[in-house]
């Protein structure tokens, strides 16, 4: 009998699907990046998903976010994500939290709602983002984070790398600075090597396209699936390495808090 995971199982190591089914993954942020990461994780066979987002669907989300439709305007993203996952695979255990993650609360959240096998960070708040990454590392939880996806045009410039190797990304620079307080820098990230554009719009508006944030979400989900499925084999796949460079090569930009 045909199985929903036959095509996935054929590409992963023996026993990988069982490992994925037993894994519990937190996805923080369900916007342009996080919503697509959740989609890929659910379809890849992750058995337990914990979803956190405080926001509701607004008209500005319609150009790039998976759950954004005319029919879902005003509805909570975390509840839309939960219902979609249950429709994809009713066997997935889903917990959704309609709340904002705040710096200083992340250690308690990870402890109370874990244990987690992986954390996917797709949130916008700089302080909460840095604290989530730091607390995940301190608790020994693998984590991957999305850097700035706004004001960029080229999805082929996205890459998986280590935070210490990022460049041309104002948000990544600020995260590196914030994590120095925790004596941390080696974090898996997805970032863009493309220099941010200056949008022809009022100051403070972060431009976005429907073709870029989903790619970032899929890259993050891909790394999670590879890491979890290979964990029991003792093997590892190296991250794609970004070209060497510094933030200064990208110059100074006004919008330095890219929203995902």
mmCIF file of C-alpha atoms in Angstrom:
data_model
loop_
_atom_site.group_PDB
_atom_site.id
_atom_site.type_symbol
_atom_site.label_atom_id
_atom_site.label_comp_id
_atom_site.label_asym_id
_atom_site.label_seq_id
_atom_site.Cartn_x
_atom_site.Cartn_y
_atom_site.Cartn_z
ATOM 1 C CA UNK A 1 0.000 0.000 0.000
ATOM 2 C CA UNK A 2 1.261 3.453 -0.888
ATOM 3 C CA UNK A 3 2.537 5.444 2.098
ATOM 4 C CA UNK A 4 2.711 9.239 2.446
ATOM 5 C CA UNK A 5 6.431 9.047 3.256
ATOM 6 C CA UNK A 6 7.568 6.550 0.591
ATOM 7 C CA UNK A 7 9.313 9.185 -1.527
ATOM 8 C CA UNK A 8 10.979 10.807 1.493
ATOM 9 C CA UNK A 9 12.053 7.477 2.968
ATOM 10 C CA UNK A 10 13.751 6.500 -0.298
ATOM 11 C CA UNK A 11 16.261 9.355 0.047
ATOM 12 C CA UNK A 12 17.099 9.223 3.753
ATOM 13 C CA UNK A 13 19.204 6.753 5.764
ATOM 14 C CA UNK A 14 17.611 3.610 7.134
ATOM 15 C CA UNK A 15 15.711 4.408 10.304
ATOM 16 C CA UNK A 16 15.526 8.126 9.515
ATOM 17 C CA UNK A 17 11.739 8.255 9.239
ATOM 18 C CA UNK A 18 11.403 6.668 12.661
ATOM 19 C CA UNK A 19 13.806 9.259 14.070
ATOM 20 C CA UNK A 20 11.862 12.114 12.470
ATOM 21 C CA UNK A 21 8.556 10.724 13.746
ATOM 22 C CA UNK A 22 9.970 10.655 17.281
ATOM 23 C CA UNK A 23 11.339 14.212 17.086
ATOM 24 C CA UNK A 24 9.882 17.308 18.742
ATOM 25 C CA UNK A 25 10.648 20.595 16.975
ATOM 26 C CA UNK A 26 9.884 24.152 18.072
ATOM 27 C CA UNK A 27 9.207 26.730 15.359
ATOM 28 C CA UNK A 28 9.224 30.276 16.706
ATOM 29 C CA UNK A 29 7.681 32.752 14.277
ATOM 30 C CA UNK A 30 5.174 31.789 11.574
ATOM 31 C CA UNK A 31 5.619 34.574 9.056
ATOM 32 C CA UNK A 32 7.252 34.633 5.638
ATOM 33 C CA UNK A 33 10.031 32.236 6.658
ATOM 34 C CA UNK A 34 8.566 30.251 9.530
ATOM 35 C CA UNK A 35 5.292 29.330 7.835
ATOM 36 C CA UNK A 36 7.125 27.616 4.983
ATOM 37 C CA UNK A 37 9.574 25.907 7.335
ATOM 38 C CA UNK A 38 6.617 24.404 9.203
ATOM 39 C CA UNK A 39 5.101 23.183 5.935
ATOM 40 C CA UNK A 40 8.272 21.333 4.960
ATOM 41 C CA UNK A 41 8.788 19.874 8.431
ATOM 42 C CA UNK A 42 5.222 18.574 8.580
ATOM 43 C CA UNK A 43 5.479 16.979 5.140
ATOM 44 C CA UNK A 44 8.913 15.504 5.982
ATOM 45 C CA UNK A 45 7.542 13.404 8.828
ATOM 46 C CA UNK A 46 8.382 15.354 11.991
ATOM 47 C CA UNK A 47 6.174 13.789 14.658
ATOM 48 C CA UNK A 48 5.719 16.688 17.087
ATOM 49 C CA UNK A 49 5.606 20.398 16.269
ATOM 50 C CA UNK A 50 5.373 23.244 18.770
ATOM 51 C CA UNK A 51 4.398 26.527 17.103
ATOM 52 C CA UNK A 52 4.657 30.022 18.572
ATOM 53 C CA UNK A 53 3.470 33.312 17.070
ATOM 54 C CA UNK A 54 1.576 36.241 18.575
ATOM 55 C CA UNK A 55 0.392 37.792 15.300
ATOM 56 C CA UNK A 56 -2.742 37.692 13.157
ATOM 57 C CA UNK A 57 -2.908 37.677 9.368
ATOM 58 C CA UNK A 58 -2.903 41.201 7.930
ATOM 59 C CA UNK A 59 -3.102 42.480 4.327
ATOM 60 C CA UNK A 60 0.674 43.060 4.236
ATOM 61 C CA UNK A 61 1.186 39.307 4.720
ATOM 62 C CA UNK A 62 -0.673 38.356 1.538
ATOM 63 C CA UNK A 63 2.368 38.697 -0.720
ATOM 64 C CA UNK A 64 4.517 36.022 0.931
ATOM 65 C CA UNK A 65 3.078 34.121 3.916
ATOM 66 C CA UNK A 66 1.641 30.633 3.542
ATOM 67 C CA UNK A 67 -1.400 31.116 5.751
ATOM 68 C CA UNK A 68 -2.311 34.539 4.353
ATOM 69 C CA UNK A 69 -5.513 34.492 2.287
ATOM 70 C CA UNK A 70 -8.420 36.876 1.931
ATOM 71 C CA UNK A 71 -10.422 34.351 3.928
ATOM 72 C CA UNK A 72 -7.904 34.266 6.819
ATOM 73 C CA UNK A 73 -7.413 38.004 7.417
ATOM 74 C CA UNK A 74 -7.515 38.737 11.133
ATOM 75 C CA UNK A 75 -7.019 35.114 12.184
ATOM 76 C CA UNK A 76 -4.178 33.931 14.424
ATOM 77 C CA UNK A 77 -1.250 32.503 12.481
ATOM 78 C CA UNK A 78 -0.531 29.824 15.072
ATOM 79 C CA UNK A 79 -4.076 28.445 14.865
ATOM 80 C CA UNK A 80 -4.070 28.481 11.070
ATOM 81 C CA UNK A 81 -0.760 26.617 11.110
ATOM 82 C CA UNK A 82 -2.093 24.067 13.587
ATOM 83 C CA UNK A 83 -5.178 23.347 11.490
ATOM 84 C CA UNK A 84 -3.170 23.063 8.280
ATOM 85 C CA UNK A 85 -0.746 20.586 9.841
ATOM 86 C CA UNK A 86 -3.612 18.445 11.088
ATOM 87 C CA UNK A 87 -5.003 18.422 7.558
ATOM 88 C CA UNK A 88 -1.617 17.404 6.125
ATOM 89 C CA UNK A 89 -1.147 14.580 8.616
ATOM 90 C CA UNK A 90 -3.518 13.999 11.549
ATOM 91 C CA UNK A 91 -0.876 11.843 13.241
ATOM 92 C CA UNK A 92 1.368 14.856 13.911
ATOM 93 C CA UNK A 93 1.115 16.123 17.479
ATOM 94 C CA UNK A 94 0.755 19.912 17.335
ATOM 95 C CA UNK A 95 0.867 22.476 20.110
ATOM 96 C CA UNK A 96 0.270 26.107 19.195
ATOM 97 C CA UNK A 97 0.894 29.145 21.381
ATOM 98 C CA UNK A 98 -0.656 32.491 20.494
ATOM 99 C CA UNK A 99 1.873 34.564 22.388
ATOM 100 C CA UNK A 100 4.924 36.748 22.019
ATOM 101 C CA UNK A 101 8.260 35.296 23.047
ATOM 102 C CA UNK A 102 10.110 37.765 25.258
ATOM 103 C CA UNK A 103 13.782 37.902 26.184
ATOM 104 C CA UNK A 104 14.229 36.586 29.692
ATOM 105 C CA UNK A 105 11.419 34.036 29.336
ATOM 106 C CA UNK A 106 12.966 31.687 26.815
ATOM 107 C CA UNK A 107 14.813 29.341 29.174
ATOM 108 C CA UNK A 108 11.583 28.681 31.077
ATOM 109 C CA UNK A 109 9.605 28.170 27.863
ATOM 110 C CA UNK A 110 12.113 25.688 26.451
ATOM 111 C CA UNK A 111 12.210 23.772 29.726
ATOM 112 C CA UNK A 112 8.451 23.721 30.321
ATOM 113 C CA UNK A 113 7.424 22.725 26.802
ATOM 114 C CA UNK A 114 10.337 20.498 25.849
ATOM 115 C CA UNK A 115 12.346 18.479 25.601
ATOM 116 C CA UNK A 116 13.034 19.666 22.068
ATOM 117 C CA UNK A 117 15.145 17.923 19.470
ATOM 118 C CA UNK A 118 15.508 21.114 17.418
ATOM 119 C CA UNK A 119 14.620 24.815 17.540
ATOM 120 C CA UNK A 120 13.810 26.776 14.379
ATOM 121 C CA UNK A 121 14.082 30.529 14.957
ATOM 122 C CA UNK A 122 12.149 32.763 12.564
ATOM 123 C CA UNK A 123 11.225 35.618 14.897
ATOM 124 C CA UNK A 124 11.830 39.324 14.355
ATOM 125 C CA UNK A 125 12.577 40.742 17.794
ATOM 126 C CA UNK A 126 16.337 41.162 18.193
ATOM 127 C CA UNK A 127 16.438 40.652 21.966
ATOM 128 C CA UNK A 128 14.116 37.641 21.935
ATOM 129 C CA UNK A 129 15.959 36.145 18.979
ATOM 130 C CA UNK A 130 19.334 36.404 20.699
ATOM 131 C CA UNK A 131 17.960 35.000 23.962
ATOM 132 C CA UNK A 132 16.240 32.092 22.188
ATOM 133 C CA UNK A 133 19.465 31.151 20.423
ATOM 134 C CA UNK A 134 21.517 31.465 23.604
ATOM 135 C CA UNK A 135 19.124 29.443 25.749
ATOM 136 C CA UNK A 136 18.799 26.700 23.141
ATOM 137 C CA UNK A 137 22.574 26.343 22.984
ATOM 138 C CA UNK A 138 22.861 26.411 26.780
ATOM 139 C CA UNK A 139 20.295 23.608 27.021
ATOM 140 C CA UNK A 140 22.069 21.569 24.351
ATOM 141 C CA UNK A 141 19.260 21.900 21.796
ATOM 142 C CA UNK A 142 20.301 22.141 18.131
ATOM 143 C CA UNK A 143 19.086 25.427 16.675
ATOM 144 C CA UNK A 144 18.958 27.173 13.315
ATOM 145 C CA UNK A 145 18.087 30.824 12.783
ATOM 146 C CA UNK A 146 16.871 32.992 9.930
ATOM 147 C CA UNK A 147 18.715 36.235 9.408
ATOM 148 C CA UNK A 148 17.384 39.244 7.449
ATOM 149 C CA UNK A 149 15.218 38.396 4.443
ATOM 150 C CA UNK A 150 13.760 41.843 3.796
ATOM 151 C CA UNK A 151 14.793 44.267 1.035
ATOM 152 C CA UNK A 152 16.318 41.491 -1.069
ATOM 153 C CA UNK A 153 15.484 40.214 -4.541
ATOM 154 C CA UNK A 154 17.630 37.157 -5.279
ATOM 155 C CA UNK A 155 16.697 33.816 -3.679
ATOM 156 C CA UNK A 156 19.830 32.207 -5.149
ATOM 157 C CA UNK A 157 21.930 34.385 -2.821
ATOM 158 C CA UNK A 158 20.589 32.536 0.223
ATOM 159 C CA UNK A 159 22.869 30.047 1.919
ATOM 160 C CA UNK A 160 23.265 27.903 5.006
ATOM 161 C CA UNK A 161 26.240 28.926 7.071
ATOM 162 C CA UNK A 162 27.534 29.658 10.532
ATOM 163 C CA UNK A 163 26.668 32.974 12.161
ATOM 164 C CA UNK A 164 30.368 33.794 12.460
ATOM 165 C CA UNK A 165 30.722 33.610 8.656
ATOM 166 C CA UNK A 166 27.811 35.897 7.757
ATOM 167 C CA UNK A 167 28.358 39.162 5.913
ATOM 168 C CA UNK A 168 26.330 41.805 4.066
ATOM 169 C CA UNK A 169 23.550 41.315 6.612
ATOM 170 C CA UNK A 170 22.827 44.054 9.178
ATOM 171 C CA UNK A 171 20.599 41.793 11.281
ATOM 172 C CA UNK A 172 23.260 39.081 11.466
ATOM 173 C CA UNK A 173 25.778 41.677 12.598
ATOM 174 C CA UNK A 174 23.486 42.805 15.393
ATOM 175 C CA UNK A 175 22.793 39.220 16.453
ATOM 176 C CA UNK A 176 26.530 38.502 16.596
ATOM 177 C CA UNK A 177 26.984 41.553 18.798
ATOM 178 C CA UNK A 178 24.093 40.557 21.058
ATOM 179 C CA UNK A 179 25.380 37.007 21.465
ATOM 180 C CA UNK A 180 28.794 38.189 22.612
ATOM 181 C CA UNK A 181 27.153 38.833 25.978
ATOM 182 C CA UNK A 182 26.450 35.084 26.090
ATOM 183 C CA UNK A 183 29.926 34.196 24.771
ATOM 184 C CA UNK A 184 28.306 32.541 21.759
ATOM 185 C CA UNK A 185 28.703 32.888 18.022
ATOM 186 C CA UNK A 186 28.668 29.432 16.415
ATOM 187 C CA UNK A 187 25.018 29.188 15.369
ATOM 188 C CA UNK A 188 23.601 27.637 12.196
ATOM 189 C CA UNK A 189 21.856 30.290 10.125
ATOM 190 C CA UNK A 190 20.299 31.008 6.775
ATOM 191 C CA UNK A 191 21.356 34.383 5.416
ATOM 192 C CA UNK A 192 21.577 36.248 2.132
ATOM 193 C CA UNK A 193 24.841 37.288 0.497
ATOM 194 C CA UNK A 194 22.883 39.928 -1.407
ATOM 195 C CA UNK A 195 23.304 43.535 -0.323
ATOM 196 C CA UNK A 196 19.920 44.852 0.929
ATOM 197 C CA UNK A 197 18.143 47.170 -1.491
ATOM 198 C CA UNK A 198 16.730 50.550 -0.599
ATOM 199 C CA UNK A 199 12.987 50.231 -1.241
ATOM 200 C CA UNK A 200 11.133 53.030 -3.013
ATOM 201 C CA UNK A 201 8.806 53.412 -0.058
ATOM 202 C CA UNK A 202 8.427 55.380 3.169
ATOM 203 C CA UNK A 203 11.313 55.038 5.600
ATOM 204 C CA UNK A 204 10.823 52.058 7.890
ATOM 205 C CA UNK A 205 8.925 49.910 5.386
ATOM 206 C CA UNK A 206 10.719 46.610 4.797
ATOM 207 C CA UNK A 207 10.304 45.412 1.215
ATOM 208 C CA UNK A 208 9.688 41.736 0.486
ATOM 209 C CA UNK A 209 8.921 39.401 -2.403
ATOM 210 C CA UNK A 210 7.021 36.097 -2.432
ATOM 211 C CA UNK A 211 10.015 34.348 -4.002
ATOM 212 C CA UNK A 212 12.603 34.728 -1.232
ATOM 213 C CA UNK A 213 11.322 34.031 2.335
ATOM 214 C CA UNK A 214 9.907 30.593 1.399
ATOM 215 C CA UNK A 215 13.336 29.518 0.151
ATOM 216 C CA UNK A 216 14.838 30.489 3.500
ATOM 217 C CA UNK A 217 12.179 28.456 5.289
ATOM 218 C CA UNK A 218 12.836 25.420 3.111
ATOM 219 C CA UNK A 219 16.601 25.698 3.660
ATOM 220 C CA UNK A 220 16.074 25.730 7.415
ATOM 221 C CA UNK A 221 13.716 22.755 7.302
ATOM 222 C CA UNK A 222 16.154 20.879 5.074
ATOM 223 C CA UNK A 223 18.955 21.331 7.599
ATOM 224 C CA UNK A 224 16.708 20.187 10.443
ATOM 225 C CA UNK A 225 15.637 17.058 8.573
ATOM 226 C CA UNK A 226 19.202 16.212 7.588
ATOM 227 C CA UNK A 227 20.532 16.736 11.105
ATOM 228 C CA UNK A 228 17.798 14.694 12.769
ATOM 229 C CA UNK A 229 17.793 11.878 10.234
ATOM 230 C CA UNK A 230 21.571 11.538 10.381
ATOM 231 C CA UNK A 231 21.807 11.824 14.169
ATOM 232 C CA UNK A 232 21.486 8.087 14.741
ATOM 233 C CA UNK A 233 24.012 7.224 12.020
ATOM 234 C CA UNK A 234 26.953 9.178 13.418
ATOM 235 C CA UNK A 235 27.278 10.991 10.097
ATOM 236 C CA UNK A 236 27.109 14.712 9.451
ATOM 237 C CA UNK A 237 26.608 16.887 6.397
ATOM 238 C CA UNK A 238 28.604 20.131 6.451
ATOM 239 C CA UNK A 239 26.867 23.447 6.092
ATOM 240 C CA UNK A 240 27.168 25.308 2.828
ATOM 241 C CA UNK A 241 29.828 27.900 3.437
ATOM 242 C CA UNK A 242 29.282 31.534 2.610
ATOM 243 C CA UNK A 243 31.844 33.536 0.697
ATOM 244 C CA UNK A 244 34.284 35.273 2.989
ATOM 245 C CA UNK A 245 33.334 38.854 3.655
ATOM 246 C CA UNK A 246 32.442 41.464 6.192
ATOM 247 C CA UNK A 247 29.331 43.448 6.919
ATOM 248 C CA UNK A 248 31.116 46.566 5.762
ATOM 249 C CA UNK A 249 31.154 45.273 2.199
ATOM 250 C CA UNK A 250 27.422 45.739 2.113
ATOM 251 C CA UNK A 251 27.671 49.338 3.242
ATOM 252 C CA UNK A 252 25.350 51.040 5.661
ATOM 253 C CA UNK A 253 21.623 50.628 5.249
ATOM 254 C CA UNK A 254 18.754 52.367 6.948
ATOM 255 C CA UNK A 255 16.551 49.296 7.463
ATOM 256 C CA UNK A 256 18.562 47.099 9.778
ATOM 257 C CA UNK A 257 15.802 45.156 11.439
ATOM 258 C CA UNK A 258 14.666 43.028 8.509
ATOM 259 C CA UNK A 259 11.331 41.381 9.102
ATOM 260 C CA UNK A 260 10.887 37.787 7.982
#
